[in-house]
Amino acid sequence: LREKTEDLKRERRLAEDLLHQMLPKSVAEQLRKCQKVEAENYDQVTIFFSDIVGFTSIAASCTPLQVVEMLNNLYVCFDTRIESYDVYKVETIGDAYMVASGLPERNGTKHADEIAKMSLDLVAAVCQVVIPYAPTGRLQLRAGIHTGPCVAGVVGYKMPRYCLFGDTVNTASRMESTSLPQKIHISSATYDALLADDAYEIEPRGEIEVKGKGTMKTYWLLGNKNYSVQN
């Protein structure tokens, strides 16, 4: 009986760990207790989007197994690194990677700084991932960041997902889609949030046309004077 009880506890811990990887811990606990999870408004969060440069053509030249193995290597690398920062991985869709800071747990004004440091780390880390058909080739990342308000909540019953909604999400996605290889494209809102620290190397990109947003003044995030990325 003691052995069976220990086995049951171990299986329960494994199930809880898996649930906490799929949903924020606070949300998972509410769902486990059959409580309704209320959607929340967040005044300020920072959202990061990235994708792989030329992923469609890379995938077309690989076998299905190679594509899955390559993405798995990439996301294991990223997932391991983001543990060093106060961020929450929202989701991955194909080669797209979405991370937020400032939710579900609010962290004051730290969210832009946490995402900025993390993004510098990930852009450096992606160079470790090999392209299957070109052993000397390495993946390249295109990244974008925006800061602003959003709404977050759990959607769905069969496979509940913690989703973010609002113009901030759309703008962060636009920052990524208009970025360049191995560049971190940030909005003026994120630029203003990072100015408080005076630790970042930032270069103006100028005004660009952004689909659905019109003309926007944006910047390139180049580095942090007081912080070196992980090896």
Coordinates of C-alpha atoms in Angstrom, one line a residue:
L1 CA 0.0 0.0 0.0
R2 CA 2.9 2.3 0.8
E3 CA 4.5 1.6 -2.5
K4 CA 1.3 2.2 -4.4
T5 CA 0.8 5.5 -2.6
E6 CA 4.3 6.7 -3.5
D7 CA 3.7 5.7 -7.1
L8 CA 0.5 7.6 -7.1
K9 CA 2.2 10.7 -5.7
R10 CA 5.0 10.5 -8.2
E11 CA 2.5 10.2 -11.1
R12 CA 0.6 13.1 -9.7
R13 CA 3.7 15.3 -9.5
L14 CA 4.6 14.4 -13.1
A15 CA 1.1 15.3 -14.3
E16 CA 1.3 18.7 -12.4
D17 CA 4.7 19.4 -13.8
L18 CA 3.4 18.8 -17.3
L19 CA 0.4 21.0 -16.7
H20 CA 2.6 23.8 -15.4
Q21 CA 4.6 23.7 -18.6
M22 CA 1.5 24.2 -20.6
L23 CA -0.2 26.8 -18.5
P24 CA 1.0 29.4 -15.9
K25 CA 1.2 27.8 -12.5
S26 CA -1.4 30.1 -11.0
V27 CA -3.8 29.4 -13.8
A28 CA -3.2 25.6 -13.7
E29 CA -3.9 25.6 -9.9
Q30 CA -7.3 27.3 -10.5
L31 CA -8.2 24.9 -13.2
R32 CA -7.2 21.9 -11.1
K33 CA -9.6 23.1 -8.4
C34 CA -12.3 23.5 -11.0
Q35 CA -12.4 27.3 -10.5
K36 CA -13.2 29.7 -13.2
V37 CA -10.2 31.5 -14.5
E38 CA -11.0 35.2 -15.0
A39 CA -9.4 37.1 -17.9
E40 CA -7.2 40.0 -16.7
N41 CA -6.2 43.4 -18.0
Y42 CA -2.5 44.3 -17.9
D43 CA -1.5 48.0 -18.1
Q44 CA 2.0 47.3 -19.3
V45 CA 3.7 44.1 -20.6
T46 CA 6.5 43.5 -23.1
I47 CA 6.0 40.9 -25.8
F48 CA 8.7 39.2 -28.0
F49 CA 8.2 37.4 -31.3
S50 CA 10.8 35.7 -33.4
D51 CA 11.0 33.4 -36.3
I52 CA 13.6 31.6 -38.4
V53 CA 14.9 33.4 -41.5
G54 CA 14.1 31.4 -44.6
F55 CA 12.4 28.6 -42.7
T56 CA 10.1 27.6 -45.6
S57 CA 13.0 27.0 -48.0
I58 CA 15.0 25.3 -45.3
A59 CA 12.1 23.0 -44.4
A60 CA 11.5 22.2 -48.1
S61 CA 15.1 20.9 -48.4
C62 CA 14.8 18.7 -45.3
T63 CA 13.0 15.4 -44.5
P64 CA 10.1 15.7 -42.1
L65 CA 12.2 14.1 -39.4
Q66 CA 15.0 16.6 -39.9
V67 CA 12.5 19.5 -39.6
V68 CA 11.2 18.2 -36.3
E69 CA 14.6 17.5 -35.0
M70 CA 15.9 20.9 -36.0
L71 CA 13.0 22.7 -34.3
N72 CA 13.3 20.5 -31.2
N73 CA 17.0 21.4 -30.9
L74 CA 16.1 25.1 -31.3
Y75 CA 13.3 25.1 -28.8
V76 CA 15.2 23.1 -26.2
C77 CA 18.0 25.6 -26.5
F78 CA 15.6 28.5 -26.2
D79 CA 13.5 27.0 -23.4
T80 CA 16.6 26.3 -21.3
R81 CA 17.9 29.9 -21.7
I82 CA 14.6 31.7 -20.9
E83 CA 14.6 30.1 -17.5
S84 CA 17.2 32.7 -16.5
Y85 CA 14.7 35.6 -17.0
D86 CA 11.4 36.7 -15.5
V87 CA 9.4 35.8 -18.7
Y88 CA 6.6 33.5 -19.7
K89 CA 6.7 31.5 -22.9
V90 CA 3.3 31.9 -24.4
E91 CA 3.5 29.5 -27.4
T92 CA 5.3 28.2 -30.4
I93 CA 3.7 28.0 -33.8
G94 CA 5.9 26.3 -36.4
D95 CA 9.1 28.3 -36.3
A96 CA 7.6 31.2 -34.4
Y97 CA 8.4 31.7 -30.8
M98 CA 6.4 34.1 -28.5
V99 CA 7.4 35.2 -25.0
A100 CA 6.0 37.8 -22.7
S101 CA 7.1 39.5 -19.5
G102 CA 4.8 41.3 -16.9
L103 CA 2.2 38.5 -17.0
P104 CA 0.7 36.3 -15.6
E105 CA 2.7 37.6 -12.6
R106 CA 3.2 41.4 -12.7
N107 CA 6.7 42.6 -12.3
G108 CA 6.4 46.4 -12.1
T109 CA 8.7 48.1 -14.7
K110 CA 11.1 45.1 -15.2
H111 CA 9.3 43.5 -18.1
A112 CA 11.0 45.5 -20.9
D113 CA 14.5 44.9 -19.4
E114 CA 13.9 41.2 -18.9
I115 CA 12.7 40.7 -22.5
A116 CA 15.5 42.8 -23.9
K117 CA 18.2 40.8 -22.1
M118 CA 16.5 37.5 -23.1
S119 CA 16.3 38.5 -26.8
L120 CA 20.0 39.3 -26.9
D121 CA 20.6 35.9 -25.5
L122 CA 18.4 34.1 -28.0
V123 CA 19.8 35.9 -31.0
A124 CA 23.3 34.8 -29.9
A125 CA 22.1 31.2 -29.1
V126 CA 20.4 30.5 -32.4
C127 CA 23.8 30.3 -34.1
Q128 CA 24.4 27.0 -32.3
V129 CA 21.6 25.3 -34.1
V130 CA 22.8 23.4 -37.3
I131 CA 20.8 23.4 -40.6
P132 CA 20.5 19.6 -41.3
Y133 CA 21.5 19.6 -44.9
A134 CA 24.3 22.2 -44.4
P135 CA 26.5 21.2 -41.4
T136 CA 28.5 24.4 -41.7
G137 CA 25.3 26.5 -41.9
R138 CA 23.5 28.0 -38.9
L139 CA 20.0 29.2 -38.3
Q140 CA 19.3 32.9 -38.2
L141 CA 16.7 34.7 -36.1
R142 CA 14.4 37.6 -36.9
A143 CA 13.1 39.2 -33.7
G144 CA 10.6 42.0 -32.7
I145 CA 9.6 43.5 -29.4
H146 CA 6.8 45.9 -28.3
T147 CA 5.5 47.2 -24.9
G148 CA 2.0 48.1 -24.1
P149 CA -1.3 46.9 -22.5
C150 CA -3.0 43.6 -23.2
V151 CA -5.7 41.2 -22.0
A152 CA -4.8 37.6 -21.1
G153 CA -7.0 34.6 -20.3
V154 CA -7.7 30.9 -20.8
V155 CA -9.5 29.9 -24.0
G156 CA -10.9 26.5 -24.7
Y157 CA -12.0 23.4 -22.8
K158 CA -10.5 20.3 -24.4
M159 CA -7.1 21.9 -24.7
P160 CA -7.2 25.1 -22.7
R161 CA -4.7 27.7 -23.8
Y162 CA -3.4 30.8 -22.1
C163 CA -3.8 33.5 -24.8
L164 CA -2.9 37.2 -25.1
F165 CA -5.1 39.7 -26.9
G166 CA -4.8 43.3 -28.0
D167 CA -3.0 45.7 -30.2
T168 CA 0.2 45.2 -28.3
V169 CA 0.3 41.6 -29.5
N170 CA -0.3 42.7 -33.1
T171 CA 2.4 45.4 -33.0
A172 CA 5.0 43.0 -31.5
S173 CA 4.3 40.6 -34.3
R174 CA 4.7 43.5 -36.8
M175 CA 8.0 44.4 -35.3
E176 CA 9.2 40.8 -35.9
S177 CA 7.9 40.6 -39.5
T178 CA 9.6 43.9 -40.5
S179 CA 12.9 43.0 -38.7
L180 CA 16.1 41.7 -40.4
P181 CA 18.2 38.6 -40.0
Q182 CA 20.0 38.5 -36.6
K183 CA 18.4 41.8 -35.7
I184 CA 16.1 42.8 -32.7
H185 CA 13.6 45.3 -33.9
I186 CA 11.9 47.4 -31.1
S187 CA 9.1 49.9 -31.1
S188 CA 9.4 53.4 -29.7
A189 CA 7.3 52.3 -26.6
T190 CA 9.9 49.6 -25.8
Y191 CA 12.7 52.1 -26.5
D192 CA 11.2 54.5 -24.0
A193 CA 10.9 51.7 -21.4
L194 CA 14.5 50.8 -21.8
L195 CA 15.8 54.4 -21.6
A196 CA 15.2 54.4 -17.8
D197 CA 18.0 51.9 -17.3
D198 CA 20.5 53.7 -19.7
A199 CA 22.3 50.3 -20.1
Y200 CA 21.3 49.5 -23.7
E201 CA 23.0 50.1 -27.0
I202 CA 20.2 51.1 -29.3
E203 CA 20.3 52.5 -32.8
P204 CA 17.5 54.4 -34.5
R205 CA 16.1 52.6 -37.6
G206 CA 14.0 55.7 -38.6
E207 CA 10.5 55.7 -39.8
I208 CA 9.0 52.7 -41.6
E209 CA 5.7 51.7 -42.9
V210 CA 4.1 49.0 -40.8
K211 CA 1.0 47.1 -42.1
G212 CA -2.1 48.1 -40.2
K213 CA -0.1 50.7 -38.2
G214 CA 1.0 53.3 -40.7
T215 CA 4.3 55.1 -40.2
M216 CA 6.2 54.1 -37.0
K217 CA 9.5 55.2 -35.6
T218 CA 11.5 52.1 -34.6
Y219 CA 14.9 51.1 -33.4
W220 CA 17.5 48.3 -33.4
L221 CA 18.5 46.8 -30.0
L222 CA 22.2 46.1 -30.3
G223 CA 23.4 45.1 -26.9
N224 CA 23.6 45.8 -23.1
K225 CA 26.6 47.7 -21.7
N226 CA 26.5 45.9 -18.3
Y227 CA 25.4 42.4 -19.4
S228 CA 27.0 39.7 -21.6
V229 CA 24.9 36.9 -22.9
Q230 CA 25.3 33.3 -21.8
N231 CA 28.0 31.3 -23.6

